[in-house]
Amino acid sequence: MTYLLGILQTIGVHTLLGLSAYLLLLTGQLSLAQVGFFAIGAYVSGILTVIFSWNIFAALALGSLMAGFFAFLVGFPALRVKGLMLVVATISFSEIVRLFFFNLSWRVNVNGVEVGPDSTQGFREIRYFAANGWEQIHIVGLIWFVVMVVMLALWWLDQVRAGAVLRAVGTDELAAQSSGINLTMVKVAAMTGGGVIAGIGGGLFAHSTTYVDHHTFVILLATFAVSYPIIGGLRSVIGTLLAVIFIQGFIIEGLRFMGDYRNLIFGLLIILVMNMRPQGLLDGHLVADIRKLLAKLTKGGKADA
Amino acid sequence: MLEVRNLVKHFGGVRAVDGLDFKIQQGEVFGLIGPNGSGKSTTVNLVCGVFAPTDGEILLDGIDLGAIAPHNRVDAGVARTFQNIRLFSELTVWQNLWVAWRDQPGQEQGWVSNWFGRSPARRQEIQKLLEFSGLGDKADHLAGNLAFGEQRRLELARAMASKPKLILLDEPAAGMNSAEIKDLCQRVLAMKEMGMTVLLVEHVMELVMNVTDRITVLNFGKPIAQGTPIEIQNNKLVQEAYFGSAENAHGGVS
Ligand SMILES: Nc1ncnc2c1ncn2[C@@H]1O[C@H](COP(=O)(O)OP(=O)(O)OP(=O)(O)O)[C@@H](O)[C@H]1O
Ligand SMILES: [Mg+2]
């Protein structure tokens, strides 16, 4: 049970990371800054509950707003570069954030105990949930509630003009600009929104694991984040969720016996998808294929009977 | 309404536009023609702000467009189509217009409902424009799945969706058959009727000669002649530069 809840927890947090990258990919931006925003959300909300004894909801909110604020700031210079250069620029950002927290020591005595980020030792004892009587099932419930809210929000965005504009910018920037779309505004808005989503994911992660350090926020995590929408496709947010379930639930958990070879499989999967299904693995075609297969199977089944 | 003064654009050593002057009157269909590489598309791109000019001025109703960011030129009343169709192929036909949509002056929706609303009234207006463009039954198709002629019409409709005062058409007839060209003639005249001013870049003489009021001919980035379609057809310089020889000047297609 605890094992299953643990996996659900991981899948929920990674879905938030994936959705954050999804929002940016809609505008055609491949960003590896998501892990930086995730780290900001984790540390800021952790510091707020641990050092300042804030309520978890307020801490999560401010943590994700701070991540969004930094995403907003990163958005402007990042816009000047495209493609590979954007990838490099966003990696640099994530590394700067990671190294900042790697060096951050902010130890405070709260009720006779030293708490707070301890630079190279990491940030331990983020024990809000345990201290306030939350059980793991409640924590998982909260994570998935947030996941659902974010998924609904992104789904809704696709129903209004803003969603069409995001996709228009992702399809053809020149045509969008010639249609009167302010590219800077749209891309910075997407970056900010992505920062907010990654930030709340970071806050939930820090509090559910109670411990984060610089190993948590490596570029590999950012690679995972962008790979989910790439594998899941940009047709809808469901693709991203399915991709996380597939990668975290099956490749990482299910194939645990394969050890580090799993990363190899993950890499191969990305290369395969990019080459064979650039729109993503779980797009409309796959759904149609599965339907056809099911139809065939049920027909075959009847013939057998 | 559009005034171009001594416009110059160099790409490295290439003088794509090299001292261009013209004035388009309100409500006019103005032709810009010339051989391949004579600087027509570059002129359109300069007016839309895709490139900044090396020198010269572009004035719209007396306002210097150079001081207006490219995307804001749409609000200033300039819209365009592209020589190579550039649709939002992943969006549906009606969403393509939705992205570019501007409400009638005086009926603008607020910022929130403009971005996050789904006003049925606006959807109806979009549908009307689609009907006008002969795409009424294709509203929910993906733009990328349309036939070539339909894509051209959709791009034209998308330009009209922003309620422009001035619309720049960069070779809208390229690749069209003669029935489609006739249809396009009607459309351009209808746009003029609606009060739009049109800058038409075109090689297809059937279109240019039938719909334009005046024409400027470019050669190597420089204007070599200006006048009515009849005057241009009979201009010796133009025949040499553009048509190659006087014999096939009335041949119809370049
Ligand atoms: N972005 C650019 N960079 C460098 N050179 C360019 C660029 N755009 C256009 N040119 C050059 O400028 C010149 C004019 O090009 P332009 O596209 O304006 O011609 P055009 O009159 O539209 O021709 P066509 O009838 O073939 O469309 C050409 O020599 C072209 O190679
Ligand atoms: Mg051209």
Coordinates of C-alpha atoms and ligand atoms in Angstrom, one line a residue:
Chain A
M1 CA 0.0 0.0 0.0
T2 CA 2.7 2.4 1.0
Y3 CA 4.6 1.3 -2.1
L4 CA 1.7 2.0 -4.3
L5 CA 1.0 5.4 -2.7
G6 CA 4.7 6.2 -3.1
I7 CA 4.4 5.5 -6.9
L8 CA 1.3 7.6 -7.1
Q9 CA 3.1 10.4 -5.3
T10 CA 6.0 10.3 -7.8
I11 CA 3.6 10.1 -10.8
G12 CA 1.6 13.1 -9.5
V13 CA 4.7 15.3 -9.0
H14 CA 6.2 14.3 -12.4
T15 CA 2.9 15.0 -14.1
L16 CA 3.1 18.5 -12.7
L17 CA 6.6 18.8 -14.1
G18 CA 5.4 17.4 -17.5
L19 CA 2.4 19.8 -17.6
S20 CA 4.7 22.7 -16.9
A21 CA 6.9 21.7 -19.9
Y22 CA 3.7 21.0 -22.0
L23 CA 2.5 24.6 -21.6
L24 CA 5.8 25.9 -22.9
L25 CA 6.0 23.4 -25.7
L26 CA 2.6 24.6 -26.9
T27 CA 4.4 27.9 -27.8
G28 CA 7.2 25.9 -29.4
Q29 CA 9.7 26.5 -26.6
L30 CA 11.8 23.5 -25.4
S31 CA 12.9 24.5 -22.0
L32 CA 15.0 22.7 -19.4
A33 CA 14.4 25.5 -16.9
Q34 CA 11.5 23.6 -15.4
V35 CA 13.7 21.8 -12.8
G36 CA 15.0 25.3 -11.7
F37 CA 11.5 26.4 -11.1
F38 CA 10.7 23.2 -9.4
A39 CA 13.7 23.7 -7.0
I40 CA 12.6 27.3 -6.3
G41 CA 9.1 26.0 -5.4
A42 CA 10.6 23.3 -3.2
Y43 CA 13.0 25.5 -1.2
V44 CA 10.8 28.6 -0.9
S45 CA 7.7 26.6 0.4
G46 CA 9.9 24.4 2.5
I47 CA 11.6 27.4 4.2
L48 CA 8.2 29.0 4.8
T49 CA 6.7 26.0 6.6
V50 CA 9.9 25.0 8.4
I51 CA 11.5 28.3 9.4
F52 CA 8.4 30.6 9.4
S53 CA 5.8 28.0 10.5
W54 CA 3.5 28.9 7.6
N55 CA 0.4 27.0 6.8
I56 CA 1.1 24.5 4.0
F57 CA -1.4 26.0 1.5
A58 CA 0.0 29.5 1.9
A59 CA 3.5 28.2 1.6
L60 CA 2.8 26.2 -1.5
A61 CA 1.1 29.2 -3.1
L62 CA 3.9 31.6 -2.4
G63 CA 6.5 29.0 -3.4
S64 CA 4.8 28.6 -6.8
L65 CA 4.3 32.3 -7.2
M66 CA 8.1 32.8 -6.6
A67 CA 8.9 30.2 -9.2
G68 CA 6.5 31.9 -11.5
F69 CA 8.2 35.3 -10.8
F70 CA 11.6 33.9 -11.7
A71 CA 10.1 32.2 -14.8
F72 CA 8.8 35.6 -15.8
L73 CA 12.3 37.1 -15.4
V74 CA 13.9 34.2 -17.3
G75 CA 11.3 34.5 -20.0
F76 CA 12.6 37.8 -21.4
P77 CA 16.2 36.9 -22.1
A78 CA 15.3 33.3 -23.0
L79 CA 13.0 34.7 -25.8
R80 CA 16.0 36.1 -27.6
V81 CA 17.2 32.7 -28.3
K82 CA 15.6 29.7 -30.0
G83 CA 16.0 26.0 -30.4
L84 CA 19.2 24.6 -29.2
M85 CA 20.4 27.9 -27.7
L86 CA 17.2 28.1 -25.6
V87 CA 18.0 24.6 -24.3
V88 CA 21.5 25.7 -23.4
A89 CA 20.2 28.9 -21.8
T90 CA 17.6 27.1 -19.7
I91 CA 20.1 24.4 -18.6
S92 CA 22.3 27.2 -17.3
F93 CA 19.5 28.7 -15.4
S94 CA 18.6 25.4 -13.7
E95 CA 22.3 24.9 -12.8
I96 CA 22.5 28.3 -11.3
V97 CA 19.5 27.7 -9.2
R98 CA 20.8 24.3 -8.1
L99 CA 24.2 25.7 -7.2
F100 CA 22.6 28.6 -5.3
F101 CA 20.7 26.1 -3.1
F102 CA 23.7 23.9 -2.9
N103 CA 25.5 26.8 -1.1
L104 CA 22.5 28.1 0.8
S105 CA 22.8 27.7 4.5
W106 CA 20.0 29.2 6.6
R107 CA 19.9 27.5 9.9
V108 CA 17.4 28.7 12.5
N109 CA 16.6 27.4 15.9
V110 CA 12.9 26.6 16.1
N111 CA 11.7 25.2 19.4
G112 CA 15.1 24.1 20.4
V113 CA 15.9 22.3 17.1
E114 CA 18.2 23.6 14.3
V115 CA 16.3 23.5 11.1
G116 CA 16.5 25.0 7.5
P117 CA 18.6 24.5 4.4
D118 CA 22.1 23.3 5.3
S119 CA 24.0 23.9 2.1
T120 CA 25.8 20.7 1.0
Q121 CA 23.9 18.6 3.6
G122 CA 20.7 19.4 1.9
F123 CA 17.4 20.7 3.3
R124 CA 16.2 18.0 5.8
E125 CA 13.2 17.7 8.1
I126 CA 10.6 19.4 6.0
R127 CA 8.1 17.7 8.3
Y128 CA 4.9 19.8 8.0
F129 CA 2.7 16.9 7.1
A130 CA 3.9 14.5 9.8
A131 CA 3.8 17.3 12.4
N132 CA 0.2 18.1 11.5
G133 CA -1.1 14.6 11.4
W134 CA -1.4 14.1 7.7
E135 CA -1.2 10.5 6.6
Q136 CA 0.3 9.5 3.3
I137 CA -3.1 9.0 1.7
H138 CA -4.0 12.6 2.5
I139 CA -0.7 13.8 0.9
V140 CA -1.3 11.7 -2.2
G141 CA -4.8 13.1 -2.3
L142 CA -3.6 16.7 -2.1
I143 CA -1.0 16.1 -4.9
W144 CA -3.6 14.5 -7.2
F145 CA -6.1 17.3 -6.4
V146 CA -3.5 19.8 -7.6
V147 CA -2.8 17.7 -10.7
M148 CA -6.5 17.6 -11.5
V149 CA -6.9 21.3 -11.1
V150 CA -3.9 22.0 -13.3
M151 CA -5.0 19.6 -16.0
L152 CA -8.5 21.1 -15.9
A153 CA -7.0 24.6 -16.2
L154 CA -4.9 23.6 -19.2
W155 CA -7.9 21.8 -20.8
W156 CA -10.0 25.0 -20.3
L157 CA -7.2 27.1 -21.8
D158 CA -7.7 25.1 -25.0
Q159 CA -11.3 26.0 -25.1
V160 CA -10.7 29.8 -25.2
R161 CA -8.9 32.1 -27.6
A162 CA -5.7 32.2 -25.5
G163 CA -5.2 28.4 -26.1
A164 CA -5.5 28.9 -29.9
V165 CA -3.0 31.7 -29.7
L166 CA -0.5 29.6 -27.8
R167 CA -0.7 26.9 -30.4
A168 CA -0.6 29.5 -33.2
V169 CA 2.7 30.8 -31.9
G170 CA 4.0 27.3 -31.6
T171 CA 3.1 26.5 -35.2
D172 CA 4.3 29.6 -37.0
E173 CA 5.7 32.6 -35.1
L174 CA 5.9 34.9 -38.2
A175 CA 2.3 34.2 -39.1
A176 CA 1.2 34.8 -35.5
Q177 CA 3.1 38.1 -35.3
S178 CA 1.6 39.1 -38.7
S179 CA -1.8 38.3 -37.2
G180 CA -1.2 40.8 -34.4
I181 CA 0.0 38.5 -31.7
N182 CA 2.6 39.9 -29.3
L183 CA 5.1 37.0 -29.4
T184 CA 7.0 38.3 -26.3
M185 CA 3.9 38.6 -24.2
V186 CA 2.6 35.1 -25.2
K187 CA 5.9 33.4 -24.6
V188 CA 6.6 35.1 -21.3
A189 CA 3.1 34.3 -20.2
A190 CA 3.6 30.6 -21.0
M191 CA 7.0 30.6 -19.3
T192 CA 5.4 32.2 -16.2
G193 CA 2.5 29.8 -16.2
G194 CA 5.0 26.9 -16.6
G195 CA 7.0 28.3 -13.6
V196 CA 3.9 28.4 -11.4
I197 CA 3.0 24.8 -12.2
A198 CA 6.6 23.5 -11.7
G199 CA 6.9 25.5 -8.5
I200 CA 3.8 24.0 -6.9
G201 CA 5.1 20.6 -8.0
G202 CA 8.4 21.4 -6.2
G203 CA 6.6 22.4 -3.0
L204 CA 4.5 19.3 -3.0
F205 CA 7.6 17.2 -3.7
A206 CA 9.7 18.7 -0.9
H207 CA 6.9 18.3 1.7
S208 CA 6.0 14.7 0.7
T209 CA 9.6 13.5 0.7
T210 CA 10.6 15.7 3.7
Y211 CA 14.1 16.1 2.2
V212 CA 15.6 17.7 -0.8
D213 CA 19.2 18.4 -1.8
H214 CA 21.2 19.3 -4.9
H215 CA 21.0 15.8 -6.3
T216 CA 17.2 16.2 -6.5
F217 CA 17.4 19.0 -9.0
V218 CA 19.7 17.7 -11.7
I219 CA 19.2 18.2 -15.4
L220 CA 18.1 14.6 -15.8
L221 CA 14.8 15.7 -14.1
A222 CA 14.4 18.5 -16.6
T223 CA 14.9 16.0 -19.4
F224 CA 12.2 13.9 -17.9
A225 CA 9.9 16.9 -17.7
V226 CA 10.1 17.7 -21.4
S227 CA 10.1 14.1 -22.5
Y228 CA 6.6 13.6 -21.1
P229 CA 4.8 16.0 -23.4
I230 CA 7.1 15.0 -26.3
I231 CA 6.1 11.3 -25.8
G232 CA 2.5 12.1 -24.9
G233 CA 2.0 14.6 -27.7
L234 CA 0.6 18.0 -27.6
R235 CA -3.0 17.1 -28.6
S236 CA -4.1 17.2 -25.0
V237 CA -2.9 17.1 -21.4
I238 CA -4.0 13.4 -21.1
G239 CA -1.0 12.5 -23.3
T240 CA 1.4 13.9 -20.8
L241 CA -0.3 12.1 -17.9
L242 CA -0.2 8.8 -19.8
A243 CA 3.4 9.3 -20.7
V244 CA 4.3 9.9 -17.0
I245 CA 2.4 6.7 -16.0
F246 CA 4.2 4.8 -18.7
I247 CA 7.7 6.1 -18.0
Q248 CA 7.5 6.3 -14.2
G249 CA 5.1 3.4 -13.6
F250 CA 6.4 1.0 -16.2
I251 CA 10.0 1.9 -17.2
I252 CA 11.3 3.2 -14.0
E253 CA 9.3 1.1 -11.5
G254 CA 8.3 -1.9 -13.5
L255 CA 11.7 -2.5 -14.9
R256 CA 13.6 -1.8 -11.7
F257 CA 15.5 -5.0 -12.0
M258 CA 17.3 -3.5 -15.0
G259 CA 18.9 -0.8 -12.9
D260 CA 20.6 2.0 -14.8
Y261 CA 19.8 0.4 -18.2
R262 CA 16.3 1.9 -17.7
N263 CA 17.8 5.3 -18.6
L264 CA 19.0 3.8 -21.8
I265 CA 15.6 2.5 -22.6
F266 CA 14.2 6.0 -21.8
G267 CA 16.7 7.6 -24.1
L268 CA 15.9 5.1 -26.9
L269 CA 12.2 5.8 -26.5
I270 CA 12.7 9.5 -27.0
I271 CA 14.8 9.0 -30.1
L272 CA 12.2 6.6 -31.5
V273 CA 9.3 8.9 -30.8
M274 CA 11.1 11.9 -32.2
N275 CA 11.9 10.0 -35.4
M276 CA 8.8 8.0 -35.9
R277 CA 6.0 10.0 -34.4
P278 CA 7.0 13.6 -34.0
Q279 CA 3.5 14.5 -32.8
G280 CA 4.0 12.2 -29.9
L281 CA 3.3 8.6 -29.2
L282 CA -0.1 8.9 -27.7
D283 CA -1.8 11.1 -30.3
G284 CA -5.0 10.7 -32.2
H285 CA -3.4 8.1 -34.5
L286 CA -2.6 5.8 -31.7
V287 CA -6.1 6.0 -30.3
A288 CA -7.4 5.2 -33.8
D289 CA -5.0 2.3 -34.1
I290 CA -6.0 0.9 -30.7
R291 CA -9.6 1.2 -31.7
K292 CA -9.0 -0.7 -34.9
L293 CA -7.0 -3.3 -33.1
L294 CA -9.9 -3.7 -30.5
A295 CA -12.4 -3.9 -33.3
K296 CA -10.3 -6.6 -34.9
L297 CA -9.9 -8.5 -31.7
T298 CA -13.6 -8.5 -30.8
K299 CA -14.4 -9.6 -34.3
G300 CA -11.8 -12.3 -34.1
G301 CA -13.1 -13.3 -30.7
K302 CA -16.6 -13.7 -32.1
A303 CA -15.4 -15.8 -34.9
D304 CA -13.6 -18.1 -32.5
A305 CA -16.7 -18.6 -30.3
Chain B
M1 CA -3.1 56.3 -47.2
L2 CA 0.2 54.4 -47.4
E3 CA 3.2 56.4 -48.3
V4 CA 6.6 54.9 -49.0
R5 CA 9.5 57.3 -49.1
N6 CA 12.9 56.5 -50.5
L7 CA 12.7 53.0 -49.0
V8 CA 16.0 51.0 -49.0
K9 CA 16.7 47.5 -47.8
H10 CA 20.1 45.9 -48.2
F11 CA 20.9 42.3 -47.3
G12 CA 24.6 42.3 -47.1
G13 CA 25.6 43.2 -50.6
V14 CA 22.2 42.6 -52.1
R15 CA 20.1 45.7 -52.7
A16 CA 16.7 44.1 -52.4
V17 CA 14.9 47.4 -52.3
D18 CA 16.8 50.4 -53.5
G19 CA 15.1 53.7 -53.3
L20 CA 11.4 53.0 -53.6
D21 CA 8.7 55.7 -53.6
F22 CA 5.0 55.3 -54.0
K23 CA 1.7 56.5 -52.5
I24 CA -1.4 54.4 -52.3
Q25 CA -4.7 56.3 -52.2
Q26 CA -7.5 55.3 -49.8
G27 CA -9.7 52.6 -51.3
E28 CA -7.4 51.9 -54.1
V29 CA -6.1 48.5 -55.4
F30 CA -2.5 49.1 -56.0
G31 CA -0.3 46.7 -58.0
L32 CA 3.3 46.0 -57.3
I33 CA 4.9 44.0 -60.1
G34 CA 8.3 43.1 -61.3
P35 CA 10.5 40.2 -62.3
N36 CA 11.6 37.5 -59.7
G37 CA 13.9 38.9 -57.1
S38 CA 13.0 42.5 -57.8
G39 CA 12.2 43.3 -54.2
K40 CA 8.4 42.9 -54.0
S41 CA 8.2 40.5 -51.1
T42 CA 10.9 42.5 -49.3
T43 CA 8.7 45.6 -49.7
V44 CA 5.7 43.8 -48.1
N45 CA 8.0 42.6 -45.3
L46 CA 9.2 46.1 -44.7
V47 CA 5.7 47.5 -44.4
C48 CA 4.7 44.7 -42.0
G49 CA 7.9 45.1 -39.9
V50 CA 9.4 41.7 -40.6
F51 CA 12.6 43.6 -41.5
A52 CA 13.6 47.1 -40.5
P53 CA 14.5 49.3 -43.5
T54 CA 18.1 50.2 -44.2
D55 CA 16.8 53.7 -45.0
G56 CA 13.5 55.5 -45.8
E57 CA 10.1 55.9 -44.3
I58 CA 6.8 54.1 -44.4
L59 CA 3.8 56.2 -43.4
L60 CA 0.3 55.0 -42.8
D61 CA -2.2 57.8 -42.8
G62 CA 0.7 60.1 -41.9
I63 CA 1.9 57.9 -39.0
D64 CA 5.4 56.5 -39.2
L65 CA 5.1 52.7 -39.1
G66 CA 8.8 52.4 -38.2
A67 CA 7.9 53.4 -34.7
I68 CA 5.3 50.7 -34.3
A69 CA 6.2 47.1 -33.3
P70 CA 5.4 44.5 -36.0
H71 CA 2.4 43.0 -34.1
N72 CA 1.0 46.4 -33.3
R73 CA 0.9 47.2 -37.0
V74 CA -2.1 44.9 -37.2
D75 CA -3.9 47.2 -34.8
A76 CA -2.8 50.2 -36.8
G77 CA -4.7 48.5 -39.7
V78 CA -2.2 46.5 -41.7
A79 CA -2.7 42.8 -42.5
R80 CA -1.0 40.5 -45.0
T81 CA -0.9 37.1 -46.7
F82 CA 2.3 35.3 -47.5
Q83 CA 3.8 34.2 -50.8
N84 CA 4.2 30.7 -49.4
I85 CA 1.1 30.0 -47.5
R86 CA 1.6 30.2 -43.7
L87 CA -1.4 28.9 -41.9
F88 CA -1.7 27.6 -38.3
S89 CA -2.0 24.2 -39.7
E90 CA -2.6 22.4 -36.4
L91 CA -5.6 24.6 -35.6
T92 CA -9.0 24.3 -37.1
V93 CA -10.1 26.7 -39.9
W94 CA -12.2 28.8 -37.6
Q95 CA -9.5 29.0 -35.0
N96 CA -7.2 30.4 -37.6
L97 CA -9.5 33.4 -37.8
W98 CA -10.1 33.5 -34.1
V99 CA -6.3 34.0 -33.4
A100 CA -6.2 37.0 -35.8
W101 CA -9.6 38.3 -34.9
R102 CA -10.2 42.0 -34.1
D103 CA -13.7 43.2 -33.2
Q104 CA -15.4 46.0 -35.2
P105 CA -14.2 49.4 -33.9
G106 CA -16.5 50.5 -31.1
Q107 CA -17.6 46.9 -30.3
E108 CA -14.3 45.7 -28.8
Q109 CA -14.6 43.1 -26.0
G110 CA -12.7 43.7 -22.8
W111 CA -9.2 42.2 -22.3
V112 CA -10.5 39.2 -20.3
S113 CA -13.2 38.1 -22.7
N114 CA -11.0 38.8 -25.7
W115 CA -8.4 36.3 -24.4
F116 CA -10.4 34.0 -22.2
G117 CA -13.9 34.2 -23.6
R118 CA -15.7 32.2 -26.1
S119 CA -18.3 34.7 -27.2
P120 CA -20.9 33.1 -29.5
A121 CA -21.5 36.4 -31.2
R122 CA -17.9 36.5 -32.3
R123 CA -18.1 32.9 -33.4
Q124 CA -21.0 33.9 -35.6
E125 CA -19.1 36.8 -37.1
I126 CA -16.2 34.4 -37.8
Q127 CA -18.6 32.0 -39.5
K128 CA -19.9 34.8 -41.7
L129 CA -16.4 35.6 -42.9
L130 CA -15.9 31.9 -43.5
E131 CA -19.1 31.8 -45.6
F132 CA -17.8 34.8 -47.6
S133 CA -14.6 32.9 -48.2
G134 CA -16.4 29.8 -49.4
L135 CA -15.2 27.9 -46.3
G136 CA -18.5 27.8 -44.4
D137 CA -18.7 24.1 -44.2
K138 CA -15.0 23.6 -43.4
A139 CA -15.0 25.5 -40.0
D140 CA -14.0 22.6 -37.9
H141 CA -11.5 21.0 -40.3
L142 CA -7.8 21.3 -39.6
A143 CA -6.3 24.1 -41.7
G144 CA -3.5 21.8 -42.7
N145 CA -5.9 19.3 -44.3
L146 CA -7.5 21.9 -46.7
A147 CA -6.9 21.7 -50.4
F148 CA -4.5 24.3 -51.8
G149 CA -7.1 26.7 -53.1
E150 CA -8.9 26.6 -49.8
Q151 CA -5.7 27.3 -47.9
R152 CA -5.2 30.4 -50.0
R153 CA -8.7 31.6 -49.3
L154 CA -8.3 30.8 -45.6
E155 CA -5.1 32.9 -45.5
L156 CA -7.0 35.7 -47.1
A157 CA -9.8 35.4 -44.6
R158 CA -7.4 35.4 -41.7
A159 CA -5.9 38.7 -43.0
M160 CA -9.4 40.1 -43.2
A161 CA -10.2 38.9 -39.7
S162 CA -8.2 41.7 -38.2
K163 CA -10.4 44.3 -39.9
P164 CA -7.5 45.9 -41.8
K165 CA -7.5 49.3 -43.5
L166 CA -4.7 48.1 -45.7
I167 CA -4.2 44.6 -46.8
L168 CA -1.0 43.3 -48.5
L169 CA -1.4 40.3 -50.8
D170 CA 1.9 38.6 -51.8
E171 CA 1.2 36.6 -54.9
P172 CA -2.2 35.4 -53.9
A173 CA -2.8 33.8 -57.3
A174 CA 0.4 31.7 -57.3
G175 CA -0.5 28.1 -58.1
M176 CA -4.1 28.8 -58.9
N177 CA -6.1 27.5 -61.9
S178 CA -8.0 30.0 -64.1
A179 CA -11.3 29.4 -62.3
E180 CA -9.7 30.1 -59.0
I181 CA -8.0 33.2 -60.4
K182 CA -11.4 34.5 -61.6
D183 CA -12.8 33.9 -58.1
L184 CA -9.9 35.7 -56.6
C185 CA -10.5 38.7 -58.9
Q186 CA -14.1 38.9 -57.5
R187 CA -12.8 38.7 -54.0
V188 CA -10.2 41.5 -54.4
L189 CA -12.9 43.7 -55.9
A190 CA -15.3 42.8 -53.1
M191 CA -12.6 43.8 -50.6
K192 CA -12.2 47.1 -52.3
E193 CA -16.0 47.5 -52.2
M194 CA -15.8 47.0 -48.4
G195 CA -13.5 49.9 -48.2
M196 CA -10.2 48.2 -47.8
T197 CA -7.1 49.4 -49.5
V198 CA -5.1 46.7 -51.2
L199 CA -1.5 46.3 -52.1
L200 CA -1.3 43.5 -54.6
V201 CA 2.0 41.8 -55.4
E202 CA 1.4 39.5 -58.4
H203 CA 2.9 37.8 -61.4
V204 CA -0.4 36.7 -62.8
M205 CA -1.3 39.4 -65.3
E206 CA -4.9 38.4 -65.6
L207 CA -5.4 39.4 -62.0
V208 CA -3.2 42.5 -62.0
M209 CA -4.7 44.0 -65.1
N210 CA -8.3 43.3 -64.1
V211 CA -8.4 44.6 -60.5
T212 CA -5.7 47.2 -60.0
D213 CA -6.2 51.0 -60.3
R214 CA -2.6 51.8 -60.5
I215 CA 0.7 49.8 -60.7
T216 CA 4.3 50.4 -59.8
V217 CA 6.8 48.3 -61.6
L218 CA 10.0 47.3 -59.8
N219 CA 13.2 46.1 -61.3
F220 CA 16.3 45.4 -59.1
G221 CA 14.7 47.1 -56.2
K222 CA 14.0 50.3 -58.1
P223 CA 10.7 51.6 -59.5
I224 CA 10.9 51.8 -63.3
A225 CA 7.4 52.8 -64.1
Q226 CA 4.1 53.8 -62.6
G227 CA 0.6 54.2 -64.1
T228 CA -2.7 52.6 -64.8
P229 CA -2.8 49.0 -66.1
I230 CA -3.2 50.2 -69.7
E231 CA -0.3 52.6 -69.4
I232 CA 1.9 49.9 -67.9
Q233 CA 1.0 47.4 -70.6
N234 CA 2.1 49.9 -73.2
N235 CA 5.2 51.0 -71.5
K236 CA 8.3 50.0 -73.5
L237 CA 10.7 50.0 -70.5
V238 CA 8.4 47.7 -68.6
Q239 CA 8.0 45.4 -71.5
E240 CA 11.7 45.0 -71.7
A241 CA 12.4 44.6 -68.0
Y242 CA 9.4 42.5 -67.1
F243 CA 8.1 40.7 -70.0
G244 CA 11.4 40.2 -71.7
S245 CA 10.1 41.4 -75.1
A246 CA 7.2 43.4 -76.4
E247 CA 5.6 40.5 -78.2
N248 CA 4.3 38.5 -75.3
A249 CA 3.3 41.5 -73.2
H250 CA -0.4 40.7 -73.7
G251 CA 0.0 37.0 -73.2
G252 CA -1.9 36.9 -69.9
V253 CA 0.5 35.1 -67.6
S254 CA 4.0 36.2 -66.9
Ligands
LIG1 N1 16.0 37.5 -45.8 C1 16.8 37.7 -46.8 N2 18.1 37.6 -46.7 C2 18.9 37.9 -47.7 N3 18.5 38.2 -49.0 C3 17.2 38.3 -49.2 C4 16.3 38.1 -48.1 N4 15.0 38.2 -48.6 C5 15.2 38.5 -49.9 N5 16.5 38.6 -50.2 C6 17.0 38.9 -51.6 O1 16.4 40.2 -51.9 C7 16.1 40.2 -53.3 C8 14.6 40.5 -53.5 O2 13.9 39.4 -53.0 P1 12.3 39.5 -52.9 O3 11.9 38.2 -52.2 O4 11.8 40.7 -52.3 O5 11.9 39.4 -54.4 P2 10.5 39.2 -55.1 O6 10.3 40.4 -56.0 O7 9.4 39.0 -54.1 O8 10.7 38.0 -56.0 P3 9.6 36.8 -56.4 O9 8.8 37.3 -57.5 O10 10.5 35.7 -56.7 O11 8.8 36.5 -55.1 C9 16.5 38.8 -53.9 O12 17.8 38.9 -54.5 C10 16.6 37.9 -52.6 O13 17.5 36.9 -52.8
MG2 MG 8.2 37.5 -53.6

